[in-house]
Coordinates of C-alpha atoms and ligand atoms in Angstrom, one line a residue:
X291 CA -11.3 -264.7 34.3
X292 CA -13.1 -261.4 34.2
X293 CA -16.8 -261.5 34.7
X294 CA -18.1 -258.5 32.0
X295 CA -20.8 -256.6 33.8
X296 CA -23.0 -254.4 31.0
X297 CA -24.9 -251.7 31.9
X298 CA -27.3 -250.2 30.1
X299 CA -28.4 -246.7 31.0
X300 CA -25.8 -244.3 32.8
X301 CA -29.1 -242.3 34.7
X302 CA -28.8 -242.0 38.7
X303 CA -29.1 -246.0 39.0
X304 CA -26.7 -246.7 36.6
X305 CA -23.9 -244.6 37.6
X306 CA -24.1 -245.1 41.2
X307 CA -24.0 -248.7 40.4
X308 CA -20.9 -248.0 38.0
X309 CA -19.3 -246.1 40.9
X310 CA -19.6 -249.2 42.9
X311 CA -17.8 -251.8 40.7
X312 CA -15.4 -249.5 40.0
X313 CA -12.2 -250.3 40.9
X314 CA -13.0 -253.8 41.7
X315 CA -11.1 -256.9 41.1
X316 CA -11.9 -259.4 38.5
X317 CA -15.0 -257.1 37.1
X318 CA -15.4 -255.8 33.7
X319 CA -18.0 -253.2 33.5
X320 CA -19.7 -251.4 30.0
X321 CA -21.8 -249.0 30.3
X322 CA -24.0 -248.4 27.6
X323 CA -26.3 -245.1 26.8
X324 CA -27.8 -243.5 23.7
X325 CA -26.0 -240.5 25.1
X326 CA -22.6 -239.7 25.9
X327 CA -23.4 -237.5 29.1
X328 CA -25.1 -238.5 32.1
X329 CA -28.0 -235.8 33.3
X330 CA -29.7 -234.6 36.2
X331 CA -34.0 -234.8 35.2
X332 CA -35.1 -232.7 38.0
X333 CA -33.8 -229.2 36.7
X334 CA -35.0 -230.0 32.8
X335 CA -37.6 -227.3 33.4
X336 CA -35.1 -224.6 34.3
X337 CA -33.1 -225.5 31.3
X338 CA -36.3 -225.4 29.3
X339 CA -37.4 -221.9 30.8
X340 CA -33.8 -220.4 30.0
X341 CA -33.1 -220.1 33.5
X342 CA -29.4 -222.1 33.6
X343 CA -27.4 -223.9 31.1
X344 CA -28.2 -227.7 29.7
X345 CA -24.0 -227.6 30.4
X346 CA -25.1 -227.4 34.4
X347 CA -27.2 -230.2 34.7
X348 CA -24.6 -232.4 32.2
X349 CA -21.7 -234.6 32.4
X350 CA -19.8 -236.8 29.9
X351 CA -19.4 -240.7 30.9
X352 CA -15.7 -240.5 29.4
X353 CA -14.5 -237.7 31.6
X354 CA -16.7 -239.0 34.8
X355 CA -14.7 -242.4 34.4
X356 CA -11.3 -241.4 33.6
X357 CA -8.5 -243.2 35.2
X358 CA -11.4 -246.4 36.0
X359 CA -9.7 -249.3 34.4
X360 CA -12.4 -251.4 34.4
X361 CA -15.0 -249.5 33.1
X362 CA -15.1 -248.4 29.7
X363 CA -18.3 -246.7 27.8
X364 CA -20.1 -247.9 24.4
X365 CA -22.5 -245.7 22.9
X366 CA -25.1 -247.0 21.9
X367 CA -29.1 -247.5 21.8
X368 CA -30.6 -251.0 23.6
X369 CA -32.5 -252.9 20.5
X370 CA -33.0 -255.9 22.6
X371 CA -31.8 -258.3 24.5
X372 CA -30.6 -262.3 23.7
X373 CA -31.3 -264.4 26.5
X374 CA -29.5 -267.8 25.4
X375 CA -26.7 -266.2 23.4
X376 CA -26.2 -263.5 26.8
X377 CA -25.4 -260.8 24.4
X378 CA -27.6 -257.7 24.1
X379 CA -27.9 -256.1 20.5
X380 CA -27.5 -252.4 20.0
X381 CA -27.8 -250.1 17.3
X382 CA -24.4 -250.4 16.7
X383 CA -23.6 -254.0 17.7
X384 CA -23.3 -256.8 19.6
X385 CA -22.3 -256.7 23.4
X386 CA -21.4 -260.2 25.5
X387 CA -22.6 -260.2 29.3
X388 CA -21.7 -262.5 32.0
X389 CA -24.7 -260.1 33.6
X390 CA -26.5 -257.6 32.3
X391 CA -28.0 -254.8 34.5
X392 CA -31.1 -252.6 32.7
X393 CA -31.6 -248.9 34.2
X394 CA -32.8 -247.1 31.0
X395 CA -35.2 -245.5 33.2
X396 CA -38.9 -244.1 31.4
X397 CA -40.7 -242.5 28.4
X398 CA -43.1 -240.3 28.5
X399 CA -46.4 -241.5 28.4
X400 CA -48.6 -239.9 25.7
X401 CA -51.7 -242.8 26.8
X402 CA -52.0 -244.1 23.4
X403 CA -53.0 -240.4 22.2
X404 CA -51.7 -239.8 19.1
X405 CA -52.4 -237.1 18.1
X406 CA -50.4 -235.6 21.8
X407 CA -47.6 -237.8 20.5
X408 CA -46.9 -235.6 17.6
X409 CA -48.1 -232.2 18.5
X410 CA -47.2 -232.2 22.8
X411 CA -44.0 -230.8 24.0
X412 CA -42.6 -233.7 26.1
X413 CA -40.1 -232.7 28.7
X414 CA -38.0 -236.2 29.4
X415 CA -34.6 -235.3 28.0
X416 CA -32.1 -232.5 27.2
X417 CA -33.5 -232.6 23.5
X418 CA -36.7 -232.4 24.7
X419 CA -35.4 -229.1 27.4
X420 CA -33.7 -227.4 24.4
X421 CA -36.3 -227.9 21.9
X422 CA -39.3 -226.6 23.9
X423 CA -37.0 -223.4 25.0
X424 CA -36.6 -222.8 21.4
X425 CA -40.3 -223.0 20.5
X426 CA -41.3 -220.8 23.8
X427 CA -38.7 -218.2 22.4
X428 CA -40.1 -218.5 18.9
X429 CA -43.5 -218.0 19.5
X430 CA -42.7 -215.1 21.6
X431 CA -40.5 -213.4 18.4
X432 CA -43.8 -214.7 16.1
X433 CA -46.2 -212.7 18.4
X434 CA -44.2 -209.7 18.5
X435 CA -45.1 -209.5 14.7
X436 CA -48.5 -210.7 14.6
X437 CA -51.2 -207.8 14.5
X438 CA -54.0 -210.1 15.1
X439 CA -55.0 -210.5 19.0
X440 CA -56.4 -214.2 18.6
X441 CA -53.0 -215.1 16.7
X442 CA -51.5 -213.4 19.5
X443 CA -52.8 -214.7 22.6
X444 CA -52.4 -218.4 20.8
X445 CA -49.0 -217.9 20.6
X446 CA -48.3 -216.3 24.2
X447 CA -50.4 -219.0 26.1
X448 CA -49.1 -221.9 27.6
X449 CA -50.7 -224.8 28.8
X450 CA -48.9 -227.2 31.2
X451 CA -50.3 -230.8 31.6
X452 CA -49.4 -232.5 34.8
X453 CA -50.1 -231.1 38.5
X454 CA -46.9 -232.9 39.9
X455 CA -43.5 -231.6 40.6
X456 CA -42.1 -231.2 37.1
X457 CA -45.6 -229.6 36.3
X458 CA -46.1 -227.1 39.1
X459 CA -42.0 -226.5 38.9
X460 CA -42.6 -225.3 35.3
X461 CA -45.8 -223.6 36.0
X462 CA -43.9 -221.5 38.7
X463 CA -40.3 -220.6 36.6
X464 CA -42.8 -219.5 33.6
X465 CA -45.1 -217.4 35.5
X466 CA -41.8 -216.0 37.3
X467 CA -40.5 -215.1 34.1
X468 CA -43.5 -213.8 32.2
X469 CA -44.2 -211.4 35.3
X470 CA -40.1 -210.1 35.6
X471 CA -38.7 -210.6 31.5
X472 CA -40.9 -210.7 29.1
X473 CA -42.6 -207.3 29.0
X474 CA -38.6 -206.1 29.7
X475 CA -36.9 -208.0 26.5
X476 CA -40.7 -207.5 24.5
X477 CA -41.6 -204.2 24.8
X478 CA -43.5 -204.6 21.4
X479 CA -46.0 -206.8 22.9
X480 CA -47.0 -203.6 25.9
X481 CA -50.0 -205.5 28.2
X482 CA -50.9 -208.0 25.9
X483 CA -49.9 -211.5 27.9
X484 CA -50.9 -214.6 27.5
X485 CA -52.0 -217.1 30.2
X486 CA -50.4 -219.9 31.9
X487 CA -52.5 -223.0 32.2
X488 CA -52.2 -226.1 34.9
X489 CA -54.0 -228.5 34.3
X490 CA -54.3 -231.7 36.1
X491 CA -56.3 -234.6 35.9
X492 CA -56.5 -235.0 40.2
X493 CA -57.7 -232.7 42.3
X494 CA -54.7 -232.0 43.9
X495 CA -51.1 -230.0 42.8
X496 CA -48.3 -232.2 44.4
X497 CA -50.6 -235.7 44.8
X498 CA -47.9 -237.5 46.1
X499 CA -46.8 -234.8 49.2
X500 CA -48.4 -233.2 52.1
X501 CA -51.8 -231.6 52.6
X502 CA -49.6 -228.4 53.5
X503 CA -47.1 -228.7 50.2
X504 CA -50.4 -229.1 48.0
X505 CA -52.0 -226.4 49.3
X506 CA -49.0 -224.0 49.2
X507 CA -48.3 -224.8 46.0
X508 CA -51.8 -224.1 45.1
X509 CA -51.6 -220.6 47.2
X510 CA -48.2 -219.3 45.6
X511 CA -49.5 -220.6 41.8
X512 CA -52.6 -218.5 42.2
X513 CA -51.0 -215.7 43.5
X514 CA -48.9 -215.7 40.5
X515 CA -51.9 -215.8 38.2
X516 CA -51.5 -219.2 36.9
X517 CA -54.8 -220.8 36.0
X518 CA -55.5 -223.8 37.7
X519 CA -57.8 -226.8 36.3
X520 CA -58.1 -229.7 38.5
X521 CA -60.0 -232.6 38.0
X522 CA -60.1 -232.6 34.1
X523 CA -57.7 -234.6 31.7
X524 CA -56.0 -233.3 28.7
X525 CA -58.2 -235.5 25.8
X526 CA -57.0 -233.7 22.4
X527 CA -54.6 -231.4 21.2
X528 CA -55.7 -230.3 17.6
X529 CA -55.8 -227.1 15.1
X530 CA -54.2 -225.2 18.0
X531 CA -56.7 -226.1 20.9
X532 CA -56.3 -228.3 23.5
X533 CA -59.4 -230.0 24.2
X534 CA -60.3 -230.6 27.8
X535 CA -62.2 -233.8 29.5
X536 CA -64.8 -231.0 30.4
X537 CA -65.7 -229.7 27.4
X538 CA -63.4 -226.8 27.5
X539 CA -61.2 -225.7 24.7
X540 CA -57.6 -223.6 25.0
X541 CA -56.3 -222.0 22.1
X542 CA -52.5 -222.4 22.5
X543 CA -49.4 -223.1 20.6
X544 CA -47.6 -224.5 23.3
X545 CA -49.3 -227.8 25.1
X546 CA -46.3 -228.8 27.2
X547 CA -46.5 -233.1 28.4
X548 CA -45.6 -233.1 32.6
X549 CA -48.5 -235.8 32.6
X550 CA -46.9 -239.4 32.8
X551 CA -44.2 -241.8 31.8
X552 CA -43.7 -245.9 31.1
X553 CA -40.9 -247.9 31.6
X554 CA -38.4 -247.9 28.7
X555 CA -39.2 -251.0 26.3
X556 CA -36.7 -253.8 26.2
X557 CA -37.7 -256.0 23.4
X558 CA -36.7 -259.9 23.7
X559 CA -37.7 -260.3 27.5
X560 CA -41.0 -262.3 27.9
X561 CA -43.8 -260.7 28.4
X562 CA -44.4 -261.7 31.8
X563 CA -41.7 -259.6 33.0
X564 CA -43.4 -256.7 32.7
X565 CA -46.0 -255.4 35.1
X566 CA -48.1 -252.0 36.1
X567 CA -46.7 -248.7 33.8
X568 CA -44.7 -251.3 32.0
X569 CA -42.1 -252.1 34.6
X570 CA -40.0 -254.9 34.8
X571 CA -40.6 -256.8 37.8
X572 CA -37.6 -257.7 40.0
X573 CA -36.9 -259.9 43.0
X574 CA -35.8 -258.1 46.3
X575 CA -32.3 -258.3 44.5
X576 CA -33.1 -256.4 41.7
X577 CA -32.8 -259.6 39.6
X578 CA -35.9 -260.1 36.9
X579 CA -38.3 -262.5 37.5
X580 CA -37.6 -265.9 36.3
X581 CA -34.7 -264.8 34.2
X582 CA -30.9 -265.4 35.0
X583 CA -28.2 -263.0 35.3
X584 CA -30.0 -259.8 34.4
X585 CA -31.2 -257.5 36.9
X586 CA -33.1 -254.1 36.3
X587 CA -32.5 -250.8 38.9
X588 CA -34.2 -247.4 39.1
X589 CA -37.3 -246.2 37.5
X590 CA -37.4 -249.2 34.5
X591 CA -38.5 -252.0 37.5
X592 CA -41.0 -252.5 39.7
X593 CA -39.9 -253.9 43.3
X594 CA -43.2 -255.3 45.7
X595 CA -41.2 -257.4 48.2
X596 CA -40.1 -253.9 50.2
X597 CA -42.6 -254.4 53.0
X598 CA -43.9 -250.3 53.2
X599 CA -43.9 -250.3 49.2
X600 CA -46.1 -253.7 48.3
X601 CA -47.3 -251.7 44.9
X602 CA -43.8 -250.8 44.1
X603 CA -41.2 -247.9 45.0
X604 CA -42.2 -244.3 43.8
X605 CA -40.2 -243.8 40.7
X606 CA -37.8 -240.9 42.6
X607 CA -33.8 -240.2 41.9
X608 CA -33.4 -241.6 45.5
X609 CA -35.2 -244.9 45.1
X610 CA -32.2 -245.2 41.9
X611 CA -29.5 -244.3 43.6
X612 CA -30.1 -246.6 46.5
X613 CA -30.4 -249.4 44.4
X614 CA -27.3 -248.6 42.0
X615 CA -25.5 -248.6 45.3
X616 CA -26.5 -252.2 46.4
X617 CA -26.4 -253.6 43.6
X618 CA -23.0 -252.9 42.9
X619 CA -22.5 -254.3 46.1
X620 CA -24.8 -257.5 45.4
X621 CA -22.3 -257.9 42.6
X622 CA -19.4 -258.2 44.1
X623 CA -20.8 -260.7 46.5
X624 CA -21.9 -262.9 43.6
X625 CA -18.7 -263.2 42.1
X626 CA -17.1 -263.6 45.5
X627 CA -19.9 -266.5 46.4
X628 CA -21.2 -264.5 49.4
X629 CA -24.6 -264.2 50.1
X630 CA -26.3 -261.0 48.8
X631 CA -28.5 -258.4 50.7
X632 CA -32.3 -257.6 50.2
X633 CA -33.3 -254.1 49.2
X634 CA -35.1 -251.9 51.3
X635 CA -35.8 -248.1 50.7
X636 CA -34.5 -245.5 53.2
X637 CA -36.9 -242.4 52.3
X638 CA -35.5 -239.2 52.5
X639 CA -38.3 -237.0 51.7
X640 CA -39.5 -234.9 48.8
X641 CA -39.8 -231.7 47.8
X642 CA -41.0 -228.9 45.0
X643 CA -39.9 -225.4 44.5
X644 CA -42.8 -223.6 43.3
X645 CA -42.1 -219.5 42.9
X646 CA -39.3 -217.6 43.6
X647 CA -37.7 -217.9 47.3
X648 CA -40.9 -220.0 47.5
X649 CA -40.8 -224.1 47.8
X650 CA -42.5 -227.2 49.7
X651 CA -40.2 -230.2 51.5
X652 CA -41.8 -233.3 53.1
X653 CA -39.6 -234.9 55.3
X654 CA -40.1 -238.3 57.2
X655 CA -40.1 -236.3 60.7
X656 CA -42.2 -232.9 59.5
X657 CA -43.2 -230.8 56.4
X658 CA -42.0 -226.8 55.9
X659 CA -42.6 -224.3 53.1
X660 CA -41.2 -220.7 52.5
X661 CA -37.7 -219.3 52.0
X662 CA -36.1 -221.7 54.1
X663 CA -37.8 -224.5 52.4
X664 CA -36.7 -222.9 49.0
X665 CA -32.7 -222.7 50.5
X666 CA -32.7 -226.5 51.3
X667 CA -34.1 -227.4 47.4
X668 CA -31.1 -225.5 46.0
X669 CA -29.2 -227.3 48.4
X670 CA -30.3 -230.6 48.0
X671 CA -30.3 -230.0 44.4
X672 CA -26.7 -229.0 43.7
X673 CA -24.8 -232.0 45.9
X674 CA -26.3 -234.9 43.5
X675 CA -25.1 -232.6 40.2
X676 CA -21.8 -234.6 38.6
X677 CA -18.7 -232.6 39.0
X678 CA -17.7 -229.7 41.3
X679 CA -17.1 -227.4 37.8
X680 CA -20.9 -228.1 37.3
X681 CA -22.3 -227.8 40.8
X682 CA -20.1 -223.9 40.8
X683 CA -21.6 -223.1 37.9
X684 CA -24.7 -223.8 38.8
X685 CA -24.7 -222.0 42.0
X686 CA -23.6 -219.3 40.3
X687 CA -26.2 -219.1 37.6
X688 CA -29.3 -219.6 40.8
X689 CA -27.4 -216.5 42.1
X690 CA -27.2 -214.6 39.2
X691 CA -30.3 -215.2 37.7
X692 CA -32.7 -215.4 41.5
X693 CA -31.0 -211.7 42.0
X694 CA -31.3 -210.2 38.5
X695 CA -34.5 -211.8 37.6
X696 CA -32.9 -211.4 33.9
X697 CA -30.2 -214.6 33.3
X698 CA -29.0 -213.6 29.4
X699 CA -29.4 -217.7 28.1
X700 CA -32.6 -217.1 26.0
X701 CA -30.9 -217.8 22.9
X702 CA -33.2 -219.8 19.9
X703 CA -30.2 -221.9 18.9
X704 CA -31.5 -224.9 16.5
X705 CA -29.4 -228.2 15.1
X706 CA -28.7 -227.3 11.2
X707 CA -31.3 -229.9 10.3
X708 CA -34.3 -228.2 12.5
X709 CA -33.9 -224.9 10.3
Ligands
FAD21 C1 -38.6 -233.6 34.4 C2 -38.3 -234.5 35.5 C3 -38.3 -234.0 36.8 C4 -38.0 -234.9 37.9 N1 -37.9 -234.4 39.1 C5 -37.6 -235.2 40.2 C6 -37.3 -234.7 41.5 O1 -37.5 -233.5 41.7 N2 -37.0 -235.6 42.4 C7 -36.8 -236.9 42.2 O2 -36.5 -237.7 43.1 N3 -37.0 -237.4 41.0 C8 -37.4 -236.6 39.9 N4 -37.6 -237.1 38.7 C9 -37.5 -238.6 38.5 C10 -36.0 -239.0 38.4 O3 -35.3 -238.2 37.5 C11 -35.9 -240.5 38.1 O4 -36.5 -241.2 39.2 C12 -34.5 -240.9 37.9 O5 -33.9 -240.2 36.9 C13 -34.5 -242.4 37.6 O6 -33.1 -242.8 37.4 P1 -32.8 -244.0 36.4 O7 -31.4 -244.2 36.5 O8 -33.7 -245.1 36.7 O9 -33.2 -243.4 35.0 P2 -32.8 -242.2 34.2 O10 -32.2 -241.1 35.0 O11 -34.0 -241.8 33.3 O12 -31.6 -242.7 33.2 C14 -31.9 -243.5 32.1 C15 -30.6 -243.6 31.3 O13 -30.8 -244.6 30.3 C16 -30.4 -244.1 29.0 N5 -31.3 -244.9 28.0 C17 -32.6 -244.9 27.9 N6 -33.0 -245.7 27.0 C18 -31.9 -246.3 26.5 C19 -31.6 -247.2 25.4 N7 -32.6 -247.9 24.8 N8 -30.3 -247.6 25.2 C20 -29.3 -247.0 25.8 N9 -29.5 -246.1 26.8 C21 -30.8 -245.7 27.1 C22 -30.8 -242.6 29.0 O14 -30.0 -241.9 28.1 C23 -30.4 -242.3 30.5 O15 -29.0 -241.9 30.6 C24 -37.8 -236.3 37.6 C25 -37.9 -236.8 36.3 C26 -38.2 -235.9 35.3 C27 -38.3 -236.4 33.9

């Protein structure tokens, strides 16, 4: 007898749990994912600011388990799940679990505001990278032509919500390339620039990391002429302005959403599952509360019995992968009837690149910043990036396009349906 193990979500917690049962005797697994590529979240930004290829930061499921026997991939959306019948429901059918393991990961978090919902430029998923580098490129071809200044300058600014890592990241790579590109490739456009906006609702860039990472990221922003708002919330985005919790108004074409996510909904779980930002609440075995045989990993669940994280782990790649990896392990111990091990998170540190040759790292034993700190963030980037194709590629793009200042990928390419 097999025991079928279905996945749902193929993000850092999913695969690293997939890599785990691979291989193993008497297990089944099925990954499911609305995609058919896995993808690496942190370096969106660069594929939204035309700095490397979404190929780079991408990897089909199919090729990344060739030659697995026992895994096999279903694409497919989640619906919901069917406790009593233990079968989840899909968008394109019905899948049977002996368990069932959720790691869909988050959304991003508009706050109810509608109005953001529609008219924000989220920045969650490869669509969302793509998308937004065609609208930036757009606006820049529509402001060439435009003879009117206000038109102009609503079509060149860009306002950033979010002062965390994806937020200050993208701050920095625009501000890099509006100082060294644009006035190169637009020529048309002479001084005439429009103005970078961060805004964030704390009063620190980087809440999460060091006094020293928030205020170099702070320093190196401001040097670059980025305008900084801290302390004020994004309230409205409407007829082209984006409305500020102070009063203040921006006129912009571009509001880009770095500001919050929720845990992806799974419909038939009870309600109680769920707890703060919507995540499902697990046991120190990653198994749901009160409900057999399905177990949630990564960002989608919220863990309190890890004794330095009693609000929950910080919803980082590291805090996925680690619990992918025990879980598989946990697995195999259930089907073998051996007793199974209680998570605890090892953290590594964090870090932020913020300009050019410029980034922060917080590391359990010290912080540093500068050039060396900006070497070991392309380092520690590239090893978790699926395949050794993808991590040369990458290298050589960063090469390329660090030395050049000019990488040639600003291409508006849209889907026959968007035109
Ligand atoms: C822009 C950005 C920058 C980030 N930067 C950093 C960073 O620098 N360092 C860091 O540690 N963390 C960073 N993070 C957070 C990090 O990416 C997450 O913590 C990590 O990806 C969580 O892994 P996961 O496997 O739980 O979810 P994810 O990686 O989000 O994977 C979820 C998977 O589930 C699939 N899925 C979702 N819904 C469904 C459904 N209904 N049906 C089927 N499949 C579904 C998705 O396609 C995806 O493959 C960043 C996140 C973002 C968005």
């Amino acid at each position: 007898m097999m025991t079928r193990i279905v996945v749902v979500g193929g993000g850092f917690a999913g695969i690293n749990l997939i890599k785990g049962l691979a291989g193993k005797k008497g297990i089944e697994v099925v990954l499911v994912d609305k995609n058919n590529y896995h993808f690496f979240p942190p370096l969106l930004y660069q594929v939204a600011t035309a700095f490397i290829e979404p190929s780079n930061i991408t990897y089909p499921f199919r090729k990344m388990f060739q030659g697995k026997q026992n895994v096999r991939f279903y694409n497919g959306t989640l619906l919901s799940v069917d406790e009593e019948e233990k079968q989840i429901i899909t968008d394109s059918g019905r899948l049977n679990y002996d368990f069932l393991v959720l790691a869909m990961g988050t959304e991003t978090n508009f706050y109810g505001l509608e109005t953001l919902k529609t008219k924000a430029l989220p920045i969650k998923t490869i669509e969302d990278a793509l998308y937004l580098r065609n609208h930036l490129l757009m606006n820049m071809e529509k402001a060439v032509k435009t003879t009117n200044p206000q038109e102009r300058a609503k079509l060149l600014n860009l306002v950033i919500a979010g002062g965390g890592p994806t937020g200050v990241e993208l701050a920095g790579m625009a501000g890099e390339m509006s100082k060294s590109i644009f006035r190169k490739d637009y020529p048309e456009l002479g001084e005439a620039a429009g103005n970078i906006y961060l805004v964030g609702s704390g009063d620190k860039l980087l809440g999460p990391m060091s006094k020293q990472a928030q205020q170099e990221s702070y320093k190196q922003l401001f040097k670059l002429g980025i305008q900084i708002k801290l302390g004020v919330a994004v309230q409205d985005y409407m007829n082209d302005e984006v409305i500020l919790s102070n009063g203040e108004k921006i006129s912009t074409c571009s509001l880009i959403w770095a500001s919050g996510v929720v845990a992806a909904n799974v419909n038939g779980l009870p309600d109680e599952s769920r707890g703060r930002g919507g995540r499902l609440k697990v046991d120190e075995y990653n198994s749901i509360l009160g409900i057999d045989s399905i177990f949630a990993i990564g960002d989608i669940c919220c863990q309190t019995t890890d004794k330095h994280y009693p609000e929950g782990h910080p919803q980082l790649a590291q805090v996925a992968i680690q619990q992918g990896k025990l879980l598989a392990a946990n697995l195999v111990n259930l089907t073998d009837n051996k007793r199974m091990k209680p998570f605890t998170y090892v953290n590594k540190g964090s870090m932020a690149i913020i300009t050019k040759y410029h980034a922060v790292v917080d590391l359990p034993f010290g912080s540093f910043k500068g050039y060396f700190a900006w070497l070991t963030w392309l380092f520690v980037h590239i090893i978790p990036i699926a395949g050794f194709r993808n991590k040369a590629k990458l290298a050589y793009n960063w090469i390329w396009s660090f030395l050049t200042n000019d990488p040639n990928l600003r291409l508006i390419i849209r889907a026959k349906k968007d035109l």
